[in-house]
Coordinates of C-alpha atoms in Angstrom, one line a residue:
X1 CA -36.8 -36.4 -33.9
X2 CA -35.7 -34.0 -36.6
X3 CA -35.5 -30.5 -35.0
X4 CA -35.1 -27.2 -36.9
X5 CA -33.1 -24.9 -34.5
X6 CA -33.1 -21.2 -35.4
X7 CA -30.1 -19.3 -34.1
X8 CA -28.1 -22.5 -33.7
X9 CA -24.8 -20.8 -34.1
X10 CA -25.4 -18.4 -31.2
X11 CA -24.8 -18.9 -27.5
X12 CA -27.9 -20.7 -26.3
X13 CA -28.8 -22.1 -29.7
X14 CA -25.5 -23.9 -30.1
X15 CA -25.8 -25.5 -26.7
X16 CA -29.2 -26.9 -27.8
X17 CA -27.7 -28.1 -31.1
X18 CA -24.8 -29.9 -29.3
X19 CA -27.0 -31.5 -26.7
X20 CA -29.7 -32.5 -29.2
X21 CA -27.2 -34.2 -31.5
X22 CA -25.6 -36.0 -28.5
X23 CA -29.0 -37.4 -27.6
X24 CA -29.6 -38.8 -31.1
X25 CA -31.8 -36.1 -32.6
X26 CA -31.3 -34.9 -36.2
X27 CA -30.7 -31.2 -36.1
X28 CA -31.0 -28.6 -38.8
X29 CA -29.2 -25.4 -37.7
X30 CA -30.7 -22.4 -39.4
X31 CA -28.7 -19.2 -38.7
X32 CA -28.1 -15.9 -40.6
X33 CA -24.6 -15.7 -39.1
X34 CA -24.9 -12.1 -37.9
X35 CA -22.2 -10.5 -35.7
X36 CA -22.9 -12.7 -32.6
X37 CA -23.0 -16.0 -34.4
X38 CA -20.0 -18.3 -34.6
X39 CA -19.9 -21.7 -36.4
X40 CA -17.1 -22.7 -34.1
X41 CA -19.7 -23.1 -31.4
X42 CA -21.0 -26.2 -33.2
X43 CA -17.7 -27.5 -34.6
X44 CA -17.9 -30.6 -32.3
X45 CA -21.0 -31.8 -34.2
X46 CA -20.4 -30.3 -37.6
X47 CA -19.3 -33.6 -39.1
X48 CA -22.1 -35.7 -37.5
X49 CA -24.6 -37.4 -39.9
X50 CA -27.2 -36.0 -37.5
X51 CA -26.4 -32.4 -38.3
X52 CA -27.1 -30.0 -41.2
X53 CA -26.5 -26.3 -41.5
X54 CA -28.7 -23.8 -43.5
X55 CA -27.7 -20.2 -43.7
X56 CA -30.9 -18.2 -43.8
X57 CA -32.5 -15.2 -42.2
X58 CA -35.8 -15.8 -40.3
X59 CA -37.2 -12.7 -42.0
X60 CA -36.7 -14.3 -45.5
X61 CA -39.9 -16.3 -46.1
X62 CA -38.7 -17.9 -49.3
X63 CA -35.6 -19.2 -47.7
X64 CA -37.6 -20.6 -44.8
X65 CA -40.0 -22.3 -47.1
X66 CA -37.1 -24.0 -48.9
X67 CA -35.6 -25.2 -45.6
X68 CA -38.9 -26.6 -44.4
X69 CA -39.5 -28.4 -47.7
X70 CA -36.0 -29.7 -47.9
X71 CA -35.6 -31.0 -44.3
X72 CA -39.2 -31.6 -43.2
X73 CA -38.6 -31.1 -39.5
X74 CA -40.8 -32.6 -36.7
X75 CA -40.3 -29.6 -34.5
X76 CA -39.0 -26.0 -34.5
X77 CA -37.0 -24.6 -31.6
X78 CA -36.9 -20.8 -32.2
X79 CA -33.9 -19.2 -30.6
X80 CA -32.8 -16.7 -33.3
X81 CA -33.0 -13.2 -31.8
X82 CA -31.2 -10.0 -31.2
X83 CA -30.6 -10.2 -27.5
X84 CA -28.2 -7.6 -26.1
X85 CA -30.1 -4.9 -24.2
X86 CA -27.4 -2.2 -24.7
X87 CA -27.5 -2.7 -28.4
X88 CA -31.3 -2.4 -28.3
X89 CA -31.0 1.0 -26.7
X90 CA -28.7 2.2 -29.4
X91 CA -30.5 0.6 -32.4
X92 CA -34.0 -0.7 -31.6
X93 CA -34.9 -1.1 -35.2
X94 CA -32.9 -4.3 -35.6
X95 CA -34.7 -5.8 -32.6
X96 CA -38.1 -5.0 -33.9
X97 CA -37.2 -6.4 -37.4
X98 CA -35.6 -9.6 -36.2
X99 CA -37.5 -10.4 -33.0
X100 CA -41.0 -9.3 -34.1
X101 CA -41.1 -9.5 -37.9
X102 CA -38.7 -12.4 -38.0
X103 CA -40.8 -14.4 -35.5
X104 CA -44.0 -13.6 -37.5
X105 CA -42.4 -14.8 -40.7
X106 CA -41.1 -18.0 -39.1
X107 CA -44.6 -18.6 -37.6
X108 CA -46.2 -18.3 -41.0
X109 CA -43.7 -20.6 -42.6
X110 CA -44.1 -23.1 -39.9
X111 CA -47.9 -22.9 -40.1
X112 CA -47.9 -23.4 -43.8
X113 CA -45.6 -26.4 -43.6
X114 CA -47.7 -27.9 -40.7
X115 CA -50.9 -27.4 -42.6
X116 CA -49.5 -28.8 -45.8
X117 CA -48.3 -31.8 -43.9
X118 CA -51.8 -32.6 -42.7
X119 CA -51.6 -30.8 -39.3
X120 CA -49.8 -33.6 -37.5
X121 CA -50.5 -33.6 -33.7
X122 CA -46.9 -34.4 -33.0
X123 CA -45.5 -31.2 -34.5
X124 CA -44.2 -28.6 -32.1
X125 CA -43.1 -25.0 -32.4
X126 CA -41.1 -24.2 -29.3
X127 CA -40.6 -20.4 -28.8
X128 CA -37.7 -19.6 -26.4
X129 CA -37.9 -16.2 -24.7
X130 CA -36.7 -14.3 -21.6
X131 CA -37.8 -13.3 -18.1
X132 CA -37.2 -9.7 -19.1
X133 CA -40.6 -9.5 -20.6
X134 CA -42.1 -9.4 -17.1
X135 CA -40.3 -6.2 -16.2
X136 CA -38.6 -5.4 -12.9
X137 CA -39.1 -6.8 -9.4
X138 CA -38.7 -5.2 -6.0
X139 CA -36.8 -6.9 -3.2
X140 CA -39.4 -9.7 -2.9
X141 CA -41.4 -12.0 -5.2
X142 CA -40.7 -14.0 -8.3
X143 CA -41.9 -14.2 -11.9
X144 CA -44.4 -16.9 -12.6
X145 CA -46.0 -17.9 -15.9
X146 CA -49.0 -15.7 -15.1
X147 CA -47.0 -12.6 -14.2
X148 CA -48.3 -9.7 -16.3
X149 CA -46.0 -8.5 -19.1
X150 CA -44.2 -5.2 -18.3
X151 CA -41.2 -4.9 -20.6
X152 CA -38.8 -1.9 -20.0
X153 CA -36.3 -2.0 -22.8
X154 CA -36.5 -2.2 -26.6
X155 CA -35.1 -5.7 -26.4
X156 CA -37.6 -7.0 -23.8
X157 CA -40.5 -5.2 -25.6
X158 CA -39.6 -7.0 -28.9
X159 CA -39.4 -10.4 -27.1
X160 CA -42.8 -9.7 -25.4
X161 CA -44.3 -9.0 -28.8
X162 CA -42.9 -12.2 -30.2
X163 CA -44.3 -14.1 -27.2
X164 CA -47.8 -12.7 -27.9
X165 CA -47.5 -13.6 -31.6
X166 CA -46.7 -17.2 -30.8
X167 CA -49.7 -17.5 -28.4
X168 CA -51.9 -15.8 -31.0
X169 CA -50.9 -18.3 -33.7
X170 CA -51.7 -21.1 -31.3
X171 CA -55.1 -19.8 -30.3
X172 CA -56.1 -18.5 -33.8
X173 CA -54.7 -21.1 -36.1
X174 CA -54.2 -24.1 -33.8
X175 CA -50.4 -24.2 -34.3
X176 CA -49.0 -26.6 -31.7
X177 CA -46.7 -24.5 -29.6
X178 CA -44.9 -24.6 -26.3
X179 CA -43.1 -21.5 -24.8
X180 CA -40.3 -20.9 -22.3
X181 CA -39.0 -17.8 -20.5
X182 CA -35.6 -18.1 -19.0
X183 CA -33.3 -16.2 -16.6
X184 CA -29.9 -14.9 -17.5
X185 CA -27.7 -17.6 -19.1
X186 CA -23.9 -18.0 -18.8
X187 CA -21.3 -20.6 -19.7
X188 CA -19.1 -21.8 -22.5
X189 CA -19.3 -20.0 -25.9
X190 CA -20.9 -16.9 -24.3
X191 CA -20.3 -14.0 -26.8
X192 CA -17.8 -11.5 -25.3
X193 CA -20.1 -8.5 -25.0
X194 CA -22.2 -9.9 -22.1
X195 CA -21.4 -9.3 -18.4
X196 CA -19.7 -12.5 -17.4
X197 CA -17.3 -12.9 -20.4
X198 CA -16.6 -9.1 -20.2
X199 CA -15.5 -9.5 -16.6
X200 CA -13.4 -12.6 -17.3
X201 CA -11.6 -11.2 -20.4
X202 CA -11.1 -7.7 -19.0
X203 CA -9.7 -9.2 -15.8
X204 CA -7.2 -11.2 -17.7
X205 CA -6.2 -8.2 -19.8
X206 CA -5.7 -6.0 -16.8
X207 CA -8.6 -3.7 -17.8
X208 CA -11.3 -2.1 -15.6
X209 CA -14.2 -4.4 -14.6
X210 CA -17.2 -2.2 -15.3
X211 CA -20.2 -2.5 -13.1
X212 CA -23.3 -0.5 -13.9
X213 CA -24.6 1.9 -11.1
X214 CA -23.8 0.5 -7.7
X215 CA -23.9 -3.1 -8.7
X216 CA -27.1 -3.9 -6.7
X217 CA -29.1 -5.1 -9.7
X218 CA -30.1 -8.7 -9.1
X219 CA -30.3 -11.5 -11.7
X220 CA -31.1 -15.2 -11.5
X221 CA -28.2 -17.1 -13.3
X222 CA -28.8 -20.2 -15.3
X223 CA -25.9 -22.4 -16.7
X224 CA -26.5 -22.7 -20.4
X225 CA -26.1 -26.4 -20.5
X226 CA -28.8 -26.8 -17.9
X227 CA -31.0 -24.5 -20.0
X228 CA -30.5 -26.6 -23.1
X229 CA -31.5 -29.7 -21.1
X230 CA -34.7 -28.0 -19.9
X231 CA -35.5 -26.8 -23.4
X232 CA -35.3 -30.3 -24.9
X233 CA -37.4 -31.6 -22.0
X234 CA -40.2 -29.0 -22.7
X235 CA -40.1 -29.7 -26.4
X236 CA -40.6 -33.4 -25.8
X237 CA -42.9 -33.4 -22.8
X238 CA -44.3 -29.9 -22.3
X239 CA -48.1 -29.5 -22.5
X240 CA -49.4 -28.0 -25.7
X241 CA -50.0 -24.3 -25.5
X242 CA -48.3 -24.1 -22.1
X243 CA -45.5 -21.8 -21.1
X244 CA -42.7 -22.8 -18.6
X245 CA -40.4 -20.5 -16.7
X246 CA -36.8 -21.8 -16.5
X247 CA -34.7 -20.4 -13.7
X248 CA -31.3 -21.2 -12.3
X249 CA -32.4 -20.7 -8.6
X250 CA -29.2 -18.7 -8.3
X251 CA -29.9 -15.0 -7.5
X252 CA -26.9 -12.8 -7.2
X253 CA -26.4 -9.0 -7.4
X254 CA -24.1 -7.9 -10.2
X255 CA -21.5 -6.9 -7.6
X256 CA -21.7 -10.2 -5.8
X257 CA -21.3 -12.0 -9.2
X258 CA -18.3 -10.0 -10.2
X259 CA -16.6 -10.5 -6.8
X260 CA -17.2 -14.3 -7.1
X261 CA -15.6 -14.3 -10.6
X262 CA -12.6 -12.4 -9.3
X263 CA -12.1 -14.9 -6.5
X264 CA -12.3 -17.8 -8.9
X265 CA -9.7 -16.1 -11.2
X266 CA -7.5 -15.3 -8.2
X267 CA -7.4 -19.0 -7.5
X268 CA -7.0 -20.3 -11.1
X269 CA -4.8 -17.7 -12.6
X270 CA -3.5 -15.4 -9.9
X271 CA -2.1 -11.9 -10.6
X272 CA 1.5 -11.1 -9.8
X273 CA 0.2 -8.9 -7.0
X274 CA -3.2 -8.1 -5.6
X275 CA -6.7 -9.4 -6.6
X276 CA -8.6 -9.0 -9.8
X277 CA -11.3 -7.3 -7.6
X278 CA -8.9 -4.3 -7.5
X279 CA -9.9 -3.7 -11.1
X280 CA -13.7 -3.3 -10.3
X281 CA -14.9 0.1 -11.6
X282 CA -18.4 1.5 -11.2
X283 CA -19.8 3.2 -14.3
X284 CA -22.9 5.2 -15.2
X285 CA -25.9 3.0 -15.1
X286 CA -27.8 1.7 -18.1
X287 CA -30.9 3.7 -19.0
X288 CA -34.0 1.9 -17.6
X289 CA -31.9 -0.7 -15.9
X290 CA -34.3 -3.3 -14.3
X291 CA -33.6 -3.7 -10.6
X292 CA -34.2 -7.4 -10.1
X293 CA -35.3 -10.5 -12.1
X294 CA -36.2 -13.8 -10.3
X295 CA -38.0 -16.8 -11.7
X296 CA -40.3 -19.2 -9.8
X297 CA -39.6 -22.5 -11.6
X298 CA -42.3 -24.5 -9.7
X299 CA -44.2 -25.4 -12.9
X300 CA -41.4 -27.0 -14.8
X301 CA -40.2 -28.7 -11.6
X302 CA -43.6 -30.1 -10.7
X303 CA -44.9 -31.0 -14.1
X304 CA -41.7 -32.1 -15.8
X305 CA -39.4 -32.9 -12.9
X306 CA -36.6 -30.5 -14.0
X307 CA -34.2 -28.6 -11.8
X308 CA -30.8 -27.0 -12.5
X309 CA -27.8 -29.3 -11.9
X310 CA -25.2 -26.7 -10.9
X311 CA -24.9 -23.8 -8.5
X312 CA -23.8 -20.5 -9.8
X313 CA -20.4 -21.0 -8.1
X314 CA -19.9 -24.4 -9.8
X315 CA -21.0 -23.0 -13.1
X316 CA -18.8 -19.9 -12.9
X317 CA -15.8 -22.1 -12.1
X318 CA -16.5 -24.2 -15.2
X319 CA -17.0 -21.1 -17.3
X320 CA -13.7 -19.5 -16.2
X321 CA -11.9 -22.8 -17.0
X322 CA -13.4 -22.8 -20.4
X323 CA -12.3 -19.2 -21.2
X324 CA -8.8 -19.9 -19.9
X325 CA -8.6 -22.9 -22.2
X326 CA -10.2 -21.4 -25.3
X327 CA -8.3 -18.2 -26.2
X328 CA -8.4 -19.2 -29.9
X329 CA -12.2 -19.0 -29.7
X330 CA -12.8 -15.7 -28.0
X331 CA -9.8 -13.6 -29.1
X332 CA -11.0 -13.2 -32.8
X333 CA -14.5 -12.2 -31.6
X334 CA -13.1 -9.2 -29.7
X335 CA -12.5 -7.6 -33.1
X336 CA -16.2 -7.7 -34.1
X337 CA -18.3 -4.5 -34.3
X338 CA -19.1 -3.0 -30.9
X339 CA -17.4 -5.6 -28.8
X340 CA -15.3 -4.0 -26.0
X341 CA -17.2 -0.7 -26.4
X342 CA -19.7 0.8 -24.0
X343 CA -23.0 0.6 -25.7
X344 CA -26.5 1.7 -24.6
X345 CA -25.7 5.2 -23.7
X346 CA -27.7 7.1 -26.4
X347 CA -30.9 7.3 -24.4

């Protein structure tokens, strides 16, 4: 299969690119190379005859048309998005432009290509989204595919809008789509502005480990390579027009997660004295911070037979090992705009 992956130089997108190439698919990586993109993420497949790179913005229709015409993909996996909630609070316009207008532009380019190709039944447009579109849970319950949308941040609102566009293009124009909504990802190549890499890198640097509020906010954590596996499975075997929630079945509060990371670091690279947990610092909470996310993955388990392969403790240990071994990857990224600064405080 020839797959066009948008955002393939990003965190989740690059995991999809690497796995797809390893499984024998031809991959066209389309990425605008904005601040969070890094071509080193796909260096391991860059010389493969199954890989091609196209630098383009999903908001640029002419560029998209050229890529579709040149490469003639069998499927699209749409991962390109602005994704950092704190940045969306400070600058929501970029999120509306990329996540909403960009998705619309990509849908139109894909629809035109699909129609001009004779509307092949085998074509798929796979839209990858987030559990944040469902809003905030209380202490009980889980998100299902039928949970009403209730986004609370500019980021989640922009992703909710893009989800609705994809469904509309399926119902109105017949575009063959599948959709997925995932829980929080973590693992190798995670851009160093998100919680887990921030904690790892701040700990190693002897800096405070910032935790929003009292650390009670709960997330379901999904190892990125497990997610990539699930995404390819949905692309190949998911039912047309269907959405699938992908969860790690690993709920942890932010404070529990950080303490687990500190314990792993204490074992793998101990400090001269004390524990990395001594660096934990509670900071003012993020505006509109959702209390809890939790995914019910019953549909993808029952229909497609997928389950995550690692626990959060196993995945975190692998992640810490990767960051300890790859300083040449993450150190230059710390100089990029906004990295290492507290964002999302303008509300």
